[in-house]
Amino acid sequence: MDVNGTEIKTVGFQRFGFDCEVPIDVLRSLYLRPHYVTTSSDGLTNGVFSDENAKEEEQHARFIQGNTAYQSKSIYHPDTQSISYTTLSRFPPVKLLPPYGRKRILVTGGAGFVGSHLVDRLMILGHEVTVLDNFFTGSKTTVSHWIGHPNFEMIRHDVVEPFMIECDQIYHLACPASPPHYQFNAVKTIKTSFMGTLNMLGLAKRTKARFLITSTSEIYGDPEVHPQQEDYWGHVNPIGPRACYDEGKRVAETLTYGFHRQDGVDVRVARIFNTYGPRMNPADGRVVSNFIVQALRGEDMTLYGDGTQTRSFQYIHDLIDGLIALMNSDETRPVNIGNGDEFTIGDFAKLVRDIVYKVQREDGVEPQKVNIVHKPMPTDDPQKRRPDTTRAKEVLQWQPCWTVNMGLEEMVRYYKAKMTEGSI
Ligand code: NAD
Ligand code: UDP
């Protein structure tokens, strides 16, 4: 159900001459893969899946509404601690667009969490998609279901090095996004933000491609203004542990508007607020993935500080709708894309725990009681964050549709499936 209580059957819309509407069950069939846990060496008993496997399959089929035609399978063999993958017998159908409607789209960071969902959407819509990624935090498995498709290409490349390709649109996402990942090698993070963006803007200038950068709410730092609107200049510690990311994105925005004013590059700037969903790297340390994985494993949930800091969480499909709308609109000013439902992290931990319990009970498992434990607050952790999305509403006619409960439930099922499969 969406925020108005209506069942969500499709995501996207037709706007600004660009159709981005696709059925949700087709997308789900790409990220909610079936999972088979074998109890014998081949997982079959007389050619029939064991009761346990049949139950898992039935639950999964119910969830993806029977749309199993385009699924690859990962089969985990506990005896040998190995995993085997099947390939697709056919690709999901993609729209047949006339040559004038088909765009050549470059997605940097396309093997990451956000990138892979954007790629799914653009592929289903019938465009030619090239993914550029160095697989630092992303993985080939997030888009492997498109490998071999005539409209799809994947290139291992680091954006700090120049790259040339003919294209019509560039979605520039390449950059680690979780605090542990971007702090792992701070110098590389700022290099990626600065040199990577410089290279991609140079490419946009040469090819006259439209350029969209995924900036972040982090450019507002620890904000003194609440909620944050695009005109707010921010409050960032330039030498703290988060600076490599925050200042990296700020300078990336500066570069973007430099190329726009000096060279007439057609730019779009999306300031994304906390987003979650399936395919988030379970080890990337962000709060939603941490809490769900901890609760599913029956481990203590780690709440940093006293839990009074706030965040506002947006589900991945809403973000993809917003990014595509922005790319195809005429808006060159920065636009916040996020969900206005604000939670203290303490309340959010309880909500995640309740949803994990609910899913486990629905699947016939009595949940293990999970405790919430306090850990030290990271340095410079922003105290509050909520987007003012008036601009997105006015210029893109965009508003989030997914409730946090609905998105979290889907994500819990995704991680549960991955755990059963043995891949996380
Ligand atoms: P992610 O870490 O899952 O994906 C980032 C992708 O970029 C990965 O595939 C990674 O391998 C790739 N990458 C990193 N450095 C690279 C380099 N030098 N060259 C080529 N590829 C490189 O993160 P995400 O959540 O998918 O974020 C995607 C983008 O959205 C980032 O630019 C991030 O700053 C922005 N963003 C995300 C959020 C969020 O909540 N997810 C919020 C604000 C902004
Ligand atoms: N957080 C937490 N426990 C965790 C991970 C994060 O309490 O296991 C807190 C973190 O301190 C921050 C909020 O959750 O206040 C969001 O953290 P995240 O790393 O997801 O994103 P960001 O800080 O970049 O918004």
Coordinates of C-alpha atoms and ligand atoms in Angstrom, one line a residue:
M1 CA 0.0 0.0 0.0
D2 CA 1.2 3.5 -0.8
V3 CA 0.9 6.5 1.6
N4 CA -2.7 6.9 0.5
G5 CA -3.5 3.2 1.2
T6 CA -3.7 2.3 -2.5
E7 CA -2.0 -0.9 -3.7
I8 CA 1.3 -0.1 -5.5
K9 CA 1.3 -2.0 -8.8
T10 CA 3.6 0.2 -10.8
V11 CA 6.4 2.6 -10.1
G12 CA 7.3 5.6 -12.2
F13 CA 5.2 7.8 -14.4
Q14 CA 5.1 9.5 -17.8
R15 CA 6.5 13.0 -17.4
F16 CA 8.7 15.5 -19.3
G17 CA 8.4 13.4 -22.4
F18 CA 10.0 10.4 -20.7
D19 CA 8.1 7.3 -19.8
C20 CA 9.5 5.6 -16.7
E21 CA 6.6 3.5 -15.5
V22 CA 7.2 -0.2 -14.9
P23 CA 5.3 -2.9 -13.0
I24 CA 6.6 -3.4 -9.5
D25 CA 6.4 -7.2 -9.8
V26 CA 8.9 -7.2 -12.7
L27 CA 11.4 -5.2 -10.6
R28 CA 10.8 -7.5 -7.7
S29 CA 11.5 -10.5 -9.8
L30 CA 15.0 -9.1 -10.4
Y31 CA 16.0 -8.4 -6.8
L32 CA 14.0 -11.0 -4.8
R33 CA 15.5 -14.1 -6.3
P34 CA 14.4 -17.5 -5.1
H35 CA 16.6 -19.2 -2.7
Y36 CA 17.2 -22.9 -2.2
V37 CA 18.9 -24.3 0.8
T38 CA 20.0 -27.8 0.1
T39 CA 19.9 -30.4 2.9
S40 CA 21.4 -33.1 0.8
S41 CA 24.2 -32.8 -1.7
D42 CA 21.9 -31.9 -4.6
G43 CA 19.1 -30.4 -2.5
L44 CA 16.6 -32.8 -4.0
T45 CA 15.0 -35.9 -2.5
N46 CA 13.9 -38.2 -5.3
G47 CA 13.8 -35.3 -7.7
V48 CA 11.4 -33.3 -5.5
F49 CA 12.5 -30.4 -3.3
S50 CA 12.3 -31.2 0.4
D51 CA 9.5 -29.8 2.5
E52 CA 11.6 -27.0 3.8
N53 CA 12.7 -26.0 0.3
A54 CA 9.2 -26.2 -1.0
K55 CA 8.0 -24.0 1.8
E56 CA 10.7 -21.4 1.0
E57 CA 9.8 -21.5 -2.6
E58 CA 6.2 -21.1 -1.9
Q59 CA 6.8 -18.1 0.3
H60 CA 9.0 -16.5 -2.2
A61 CA 6.6 -17.2 -5.1
R62 CA 3.8 -15.5 -3.1
F63 CA 6.0 -12.5 -2.5
I64 CA 7.0 -12.0 -6.1
Q65 CA 3.5 -12.9 -7.3
G66 CA 4.6 -15.9 -9.3
N67 CA 6.8 -13.9 -11.6
T68 CA 9.6 -16.4 -11.7
A69 CA 10.2 -16.6 -15.5
Y70 CA 13.3 -14.4 -15.5
Q71 CA 15.1 -15.7 -12.4
S72 CA 18.5 -17.0 -12.0
K73 CA 19.0 -19.2 -9.0
S74 CA 21.7 -19.4 -6.4
I75 CA 21.9 -22.8 -4.8
Y76 CA 23.8 -23.1 -1.5
H77 CA 25.4 -26.5 -0.7
P78 CA 26.1 -26.5 3.1
D79 CA 28.0 -29.8 2.9
T80 CA 30.7 -28.4 0.7
Q81 CA 30.2 -24.7 1.7
S82 CA 29.8 -23.8 -2.0
I83 CA 27.3 -21.9 -4.0
S84 CA 26.3 -22.5 -7.6
Y85 CA 24.6 -20.0 -9.9
T86 CA 22.3 -20.7 -12.8
T87 CA 22.1 -18.3 -15.7
L88 CA 18.9 -16.8 -17.0
S89 CA 17.2 -18.8 -19.7
R90 CA 15.9 -15.4 -21.1
F91 CA 16.1 -11.8 -20.2
P92 CA 13.2 -9.8 -18.8
P93 CA 11.3 -8.2 -21.7
V94 CA 12.4 -4.6 -22.4
K95 CA 10.4 -2.0 -24.2
L96 CA 11.0 -1.7 -27.9
L97 CA 11.7 2.0 -28.4
P98 CA 12.1 3.7 -31.8
P99 CA 15.7 4.8 -32.4
Y100 CA 14.8 8.5 -31.7
G101 CA 13.3 7.5 -28.3
R102 CA 16.1 5.2 -27.3
K103 CA 18.8 6.9 -25.2
R104 CA 22.4 5.9 -24.7
I105 CA 22.8 6.2 -20.9
L106 CA 26.0 6.0 -18.9
V107 CA 25.6 5.1 -15.2
T108 CA 28.8 5.5 -13.2
G109 CA 28.6 3.5 -10.0
G110 CA 25.9 1.4 -11.7
A111 CA 26.9 -1.8 -9.8
G112 CA 26.1 -0.2 -6.4
F113 CA 22.9 -0.1 -4.5
V114 CA 21.2 2.9 -6.1
G115 CA 22.9 2.4 -9.4
S116 CA 21.7 -1.2 -9.9
H117 CA 18.0 -0.2 -9.3
L118 CA 18.4 2.7 -11.8
V119 CA 19.9 0.3 -14.3
D120 CA 17.0 -2.1 -13.9
R121 CA 14.5 0.6 -14.6
L122 CA 16.4 2.1 -17.6
M123 CA 16.9 -1.3 -19.1
I124 CA 13.2 -2.3 -18.8
L125 CA 12.3 1.0 -20.3
G126 CA 14.2 0.0 -23.4
H127 CA 17.3 2.2 -23.3
E128 CA 21.0 1.4 -24.0
V129 CA 22.8 1.3 -20.6
T130 CA 26.5 1.3 -19.9
V131 CA 27.7 0.7 -16.4
L132 CA 31.1 2.1 -15.3
D133 CA 32.2 0.8 -12.0
N134 CA 35.4 -0.1 -10.1
F135 CA 33.5 -2.5 -7.8
F136 CA 34.9 -0.9 -4.7
T137 CA 31.6 -1.1 -2.9
G138 CA 29.4 -2.4 -5.7
S139 CA 29.3 -5.9 -7.1
K140 CA 28.8 -7.5 -10.5
T141 CA 26.1 -9.6 -9.0
T142 CA 23.7 -6.6 -8.6
V143 CA 23.4 -6.3 -12.4
S144 CA 24.5 -9.7 -13.6
H145 CA 21.0 -10.5 -14.8
W146 CA 21.6 -8.1 -17.7
I147 CA 25.0 -9.3 -18.8
G148 CA 24.8 -10.5 -22.3
H149 CA 21.7 -8.4 -23.2
P150 CA 22.3 -6.4 -26.4
N151 CA 21.3 -3.1 -24.7
F152 CA 23.7 -3.6 -21.8
E153 CA 27.4 -3.2 -21.3
M154 CA 29.5 -3.3 -18.1
I155 CA 32.9 -1.8 -17.9
R156 CA 35.4 -2.0 -15.0
H157 CA 36.8 1.4 -14.8
D158 CA 37.8 3.9 -12.1
V159 CA 36.3 7.3 -12.7
V160 CA 39.4 9.1 -11.4
E161 CA 40.8 8.1 -14.8
P162 CA 39.4 9.8 -18.0
F163 CA 36.9 7.8 -20.0
M164 CA 35.4 8.3 -23.4
I165 CA 32.1 7.1 -24.8
E166 CA 29.3 8.5 -26.9
C167 CA 26.2 9.0 -24.8
D168 CA 23.1 11.1 -24.4
Q169 CA 22.7 11.1 -20.6
I170 CA 25.2 10.5 -17.7
Y171 CA 24.0 9.6 -14.3
H172 CA 27.1 10.1 -12.2
L173 CA 26.8 8.0 -9.0
A174 CA 30.3 6.6 -8.6
C175 CA 31.3 7.3 -5.0
P176 CA 31.2 5.2 -1.8
A177 CA 28.2 6.3 0.3
S178 CA 28.3 4.7 3.7
P179 CA 30.4 6.3 6.4
P180 CA 32.7 3.3 7.1
H181 CA 33.3 2.9 3.3
Y182 CA 34.0 6.5 2.5
Q183 CA 36.2 6.9 5.6
F184 CA 38.1 3.7 4.7
N185 CA 40.3 5.7 2.3
A186 CA 39.5 9.3 2.8
V187 CA 42.0 10.5 0.2
K188 CA 40.5 8.2 -2.4
T189 CA 37.0 9.3 -1.6
I190 CA 37.8 13.0 -2.2
K191 CA 39.7 12.1 -5.3
T192 CA 36.7 10.1 -6.6
S193 CA 34.4 13.1 -5.9
F194 CA 36.7 15.7 -7.4
M195 CA 38.6 13.9 -10.3
G196 CA 35.7 11.5 -11.1
T197 CA 33.3 14.4 -11.4
L198 CA 35.8 16.4 -13.4
N199 CA 36.2 13.6 -15.8
M200 CA 32.5 12.9 -16.2
L201 CA 31.8 16.6 -16.7
G202 CA 34.5 16.7 -19.3
L203 CA 32.8 13.8 -21.0
A204 CA 29.4 15.6 -20.9
K205 CA 31.0 18.7 -22.4
R206 CA 32.6 16.8 -25.3
T207 CA 29.5 14.6 -26.0
K208 CA 26.9 17.3 -25.1
A209 CA 25.3 14.7 -22.9
R210 CA 23.0 15.8 -20.1
F211 CA 24.8 15.2 -16.7
L212 CA 23.1 14.4 -13.4
I213 CA 25.1 14.1 -10.2
T214 CA 23.9 12.3 -7.1
S215 CA 24.8 14.7 -4.4
T216 CA 23.7 14.3 -0.8
S217 CA 22.0 15.7 2.3
E218 CA 25.5 15.6 3.8
I219 CA 26.4 18.8 2.0
Y220 CA 24.2 20.4 4.7
G221 CA 26.4 18.9 7.4
D222 CA 25.1 19.0 10.9
P223 CA 22.3 21.5 10.0
E224 CA 21.3 24.6 12.0
V225 CA 18.2 24.8 9.8
H226 CA 15.4 22.3 10.0
P227 CA 14.0 20.9 7.7
Q228 CA 16.8 21.5 5.1
Q229 CA 15.8 23.3 1.9
E230 CA 18.1 23.7 -1.1
D231 CA 18.9 27.4 -0.3
Y232 CA 20.6 26.5 3.0
W233 CA 24.4 26.6 2.6
G234 CA 25.2 24.0 5.2
H235 CA 27.3 23.5 8.3
V236 CA 30.1 21.2 7.6
N237 CA 33.3 20.5 9.6
P238 CA 35.9 20.7 6.8
I239 CA 38.5 18.6 8.6
G240 CA 36.4 16.0 10.4
P241 CA 36.2 12.3 9.5
R242 CA 33.1 12.9 7.3
A243 CA 34.7 15.8 5.4
C244 CA 36.2 13.6 2.6
Y245 CA 32.6 12.8 1.6
D246 CA 30.8 16.0 2.6
E247 CA 33.4 18.4 1.2
G248 CA 34.0 16.0 -1.8
K249 CA 30.3 16.3 -2.7
R250 CA 30.3 20.1 -2.1
V251 CA 33.2 20.6 -4.5
A252 CA 31.6 18.2 -7.0
E253 CA 28.6 20.5 -7.0
T254 CA 30.8 23.5 -7.4
L255 CA 32.5 21.8 -10.4
T256 CA 29.1 20.9 -11.9
Y257 CA 27.9 24.5 -11.8
G258 CA 31.3 25.7 -13.1
F259 CA 30.9 23.6 -16.2
H260 CA 27.3 24.7 -16.5
R261 CA 28.1 28.4 -16.4
Q262 CA 31.4 28.4 -18.3
D263 CA 30.8 25.7 -20.9
G264 CA 27.0 25.4 -21.0
V265 CA 26.9 21.8 -19.8
D266 CA 23.3 20.7 -19.2
V267 CA 23.4 19.7 -15.5
R268 CA 21.1 18.3 -12.9
V269 CA 21.9 18.0 -9.2
A270 CA 20.0 15.6 -6.9
R271 CA 20.6 16.0 -3.2
I272 CA 19.7 12.6 -1.9
F273 CA 18.6 11.9 1.7
N274 CA 19.0 8.6 3.4
T275 CA 17.7 5.9 1.1
Y276 CA 17.4 2.1 1.8
G277 CA 16.3 -1.0 -0.1
P278 CA 17.2 -4.4 -1.4
R279 CA 20.8 -4.8 -2.7
M280 CA 22.2 -2.5 0.0
N281 CA 25.5 -4.1 0.8
P282 CA 24.7 -5.8 4.2
A283 CA 28.2 -5.0 5.5
D284 CA 28.3 -1.4 4.5
G285 CA 27.6 -0.2 8.0
R286 CA 24.6 2.1 7.3
V287 CA 21.9 2.0 9.9
V288 CA 19.1 0.3 8.0
S289 CA 21.2 -2.6 6.8
N290 CA 22.9 -2.9 10.2
F291 CA 19.7 -3.0 12.1
I292 CA 17.9 -5.5 9.8
V293 CA 20.8 -7.9 9.6
Q294 CA 21.4 -7.8 13.4
A295 CA 17.8 -8.3 14.2
L296 CA 17.4 -11.2 11.7
R297 CA 20.5 -12.9 13.2
G298 CA 19.2 -12.4 16.7
E299 CA 22.2 -10.2 17.6
D300 CA 22.2 -7.0 19.6
M301 CA 21.2 -4.0 17.6
T302 CA 23.8 -1.2 17.8
L303 CA 22.4 2.2 18.6
Y304 CA 25.0 4.9 18.4
G305 CA 24.7 7.6 21.0
D306 CA 21.5 8.1 23.0
G307 CA 19.4 7.6 19.8
T308 CA 17.8 11.0 19.8
Q309 CA 19.5 12.0 16.5
T310 CA 17.0 11.9 13.6
R311 CA 17.0 10.8 10.0
S312 CA 14.2 10.5 7.4
F313 CA 14.2 7.4 5.3
Q314 CA 13.2 7.0 1.7
Y315 CA 12.6 3.7 -0.2
I316 CA 14.7 3.0 -3.3
H317 CA 11.9 3.1 -5.9
D318 CA 10.9 6.6 -4.8
L319 CA 14.5 7.8 -5.3
I320 CA 14.7 6.2 -8.8
D321 CA 11.4 7.9 -9.7
G322 CA 12.9 11.2 -8.5
L323 CA 16.2 10.8 -10.3
I324 CA 14.6 10.0 -13.6
A325 CA 12.1 12.8 -13.3
L326 CA 14.9 15.3 -12.5
M327 CA 17.1 14.1 -15.4
N328 CA 14.3 14.6 -17.9
S329 CA 13.0 17.9 -16.5
D330 CA 14.3 21.4 -17.2
E331 CA 15.4 22.0 -13.6
T332 CA 19.1 22.9 -13.3
R333 CA 19.0 24.0 -9.6
P334 CA 19.8 21.4 -6.9
V335 CA 16.7 19.4 -5.9
N336 CA 16.3 17.5 -2.6
I337 CA 15.0 14.0 -3.0
G338 CA 14.0 12.3 0.2
N339 CA 11.1 11.2 2.4
G340 CA 9.9 13.7 5.0
D341 CA 9.0 11.0 7.6
E342 CA 11.5 11.7 10.4
F343 CA 12.4 9.2 13.1
T344 CA 14.8 9.4 16.0
I345 CA 17.2 6.5 15.5
G346 CA 16.1 5.1 18.8
D347 CA 12.5 4.8 17.6
F348 CA 13.7 3.6 14.2
A349 CA 15.6 0.7 15.9
K350 CA 12.3 -0.4 17.6
L351 CA 10.4 -0.1 14.4
V352 CA 12.9 -2.3 12.5
R353 CA 12.9 -4.9 15.3
D354 CA 9.0 -5.0 15.2
I355 CA 9.0 -5.5 11.4
V356 CA 11.6 -8.3 11.6
Y357 CA 9.5 -10.0 14.3
K358 CA 6.4 -9.6 12.1
V359 CA 8.0 -11.1 9.0
Q360 CA 9.5 -14.0 11.0
R361 CA 6.1 -14.8 12.6
E362 CA 4.4 -14.7 9.1
D363 CA 7.0 -17.2 7.9
G364 CA 6.2 -19.5 10.9
V365 CA 9.4 -18.8 12.9
E366 CA 9.2 -17.6 16.5
P367 CA 11.6 -14.7 16.6
Q368 CA 14.6 -14.6 18.9
K369 CA 14.4 -11.7 21.3
V370 CA 16.8 -8.9 20.2
N371 CA 18.2 -6.2 22.5
I372 CA 19.1 -2.7 21.6
V373 CA 22.5 -1.7 22.9
H374 CA 24.2 1.7 23.0
K375 CA 27.5 2.4 21.3
P376 CA 29.5 5.6 21.2
M377 CA 28.2 8.3 18.9
P378 CA 30.5 8.8 15.9
T379 CA 32.3 12.2 15.6
D380 CA 30.3 14.9 13.7
D381 CA 27.2 12.6 13.4
P382 CA 24.5 15.1 12.3
Q383 CA 21.9 15.6 15.1
K384 CA 18.9 16.0 12.8
R385 CA 18.0 15.6 9.1
R386 CA 14.8 16.0 7.2
P387 CA 14.4 17.2 3.6
D388 CA 12.2 20.1 2.6
T389 CA 11.0 18.6 -0.7
T390 CA 8.8 21.6 -1.8
R391 CA 11.0 22.2 -4.9
A392 CA 10.7 18.5 -6.0
K393 CA 7.0 18.7 -5.6
E394 CA 6.7 21.9 -7.6
V395 CA 9.1 21.3 -10.4
L396 CA 9.0 17.5 -10.8
Q397 CA 5.5 16.8 -9.4
W398 CA 7.4 14.2 -7.4
Q399 CA 6.5 13.0 -3.9
P400 CA 7.5 9.7 -2.1
C401 CA 4.8 7.0 -2.4
W402 CA 6.3 4.2 -0.2
T403 CA 5.7 4.1 3.5
V404 CA 8.6 3.2 5.7
N405 CA 6.8 0.1 7.0
M406 CA 6.3 -1.2 3.5
G407 CA 9.8 -0.6 2.3
L408 CA 11.3 -2.1 5.4
E409 CA 9.2 -5.2 5.2
E410 CA 10.4 -5.8 1.6
M411 CA 14.0 -5.2 2.6
V412 CA 13.7 -7.6 5.5
R413 CA 12.4 -10.3 3.2
Y414 CA 15.2 -9.6 0.8
Y415 CA 17.9 -10.0 3.5
K416 CA 16.1 -13.1 4.9
A417 CA 16.2 -14.7 1.5
K418 CA 19.9 -13.9 1.1
M419 CA 20.7 -15.4 4.5
T420 CA 18.8 -18.5 3.7
E421 CA 20.6 -18.7 0.4
G422 CA 23.8 -18.5 2.3
S423 CA 25.2 -15.5 0.4
I424 CA 25.3 -13.1 3.4
Ligands
NAD1 P1 27.2 2.3 -3.1 O1 28.4 2.3 -2.4 O2 26.3 1.1 -3.0 O3 27.5 2.5 -4.7 C1 28.5 3.3 -5.2 C2 29.1 2.6 -6.4 O4 30.1 3.5 -6.9 C3 29.7 1.3 -6.2 O5 29.2 0.4 -7.2 C4 31.2 1.5 -6.2 O6 31.9 0.3 -6.6 C5 31.3 2.6 -7.2 N1 32.5 3.4 -7.1 C6 33.0 3.9 -6.0 N2 34.1 4.6 -6.3 C7 34.3 4.5 -7.6 C8 35.3 4.9 -8.5 N3 36.4 5.6 -8.1 N4 35.2 4.6 -9.8 C9 34.2 3.8 -10.3 N5 33.2 3.4 -9.5 C10 33.3 3.7 -8.2 O7 26.4 3.6 -2.7 P2 24.9 4.0 -3.1 O8 24.1 4.1 -1.9 O9 24.4 3.2 -4.2 O10 25.2 5.5 -3.6 C11 25.2 5.9 -4.9 C12 25.3 7.4 -5.0 O11 24.3 8.1 -4.4 C13 26.6 8.0 -4.4 O12 27.1 9.0 -5.2 C14 26.1 8.5 -3.1 O13 27.0 9.6 -2.7 C15 24.7 9.0 -3.4 N6 23.9 9.0 -2.2 C16 23.3 7.9 -1.7 C17 22.6 8.0 -0.6 C18 21.9 6.7 0.0 O14 21.3 6.9 1.0 N7 22.0 5.6 -0.6 C19 22.3 9.2 0.0 C20 22.9 10.3 -0.5 C21 23.7 10.2 -1.7
UDP2 N1 23.6 4.4 13.4 C1 23.3 3.6 14.5 N2 23.7 2.3 14.5 C2 24.3 1.7 13.4 C3 24.6 2.5 12.3 C4 24.2 3.9 12.3 O1 22.7 4.1 15.5 O2 24.6 0.5 13.5 C5 23.2 5.8 13.4 C6 24.3 6.8 13.0 O3 25.0 7.2 14.1 C7 23.5 7.9 12.4 C8 22.2 7.2 11.8 O4 22.2 6.0 12.4 O5 23.0 8.8 13.4 C9 22.3 7.1 10.3 O6 23.6 6.5 10.0 P1 24.0 6.0 8.5 O7 25.4 5.6 8.6 O8 23.0 5.1 8.0 O9 23.9 7.3 7.6 P2 24.3 8.9 7.8 O10 24.9 9.1 9.2 O11 25.3 9.1 6.7 O12 23.0 9.6 7.7

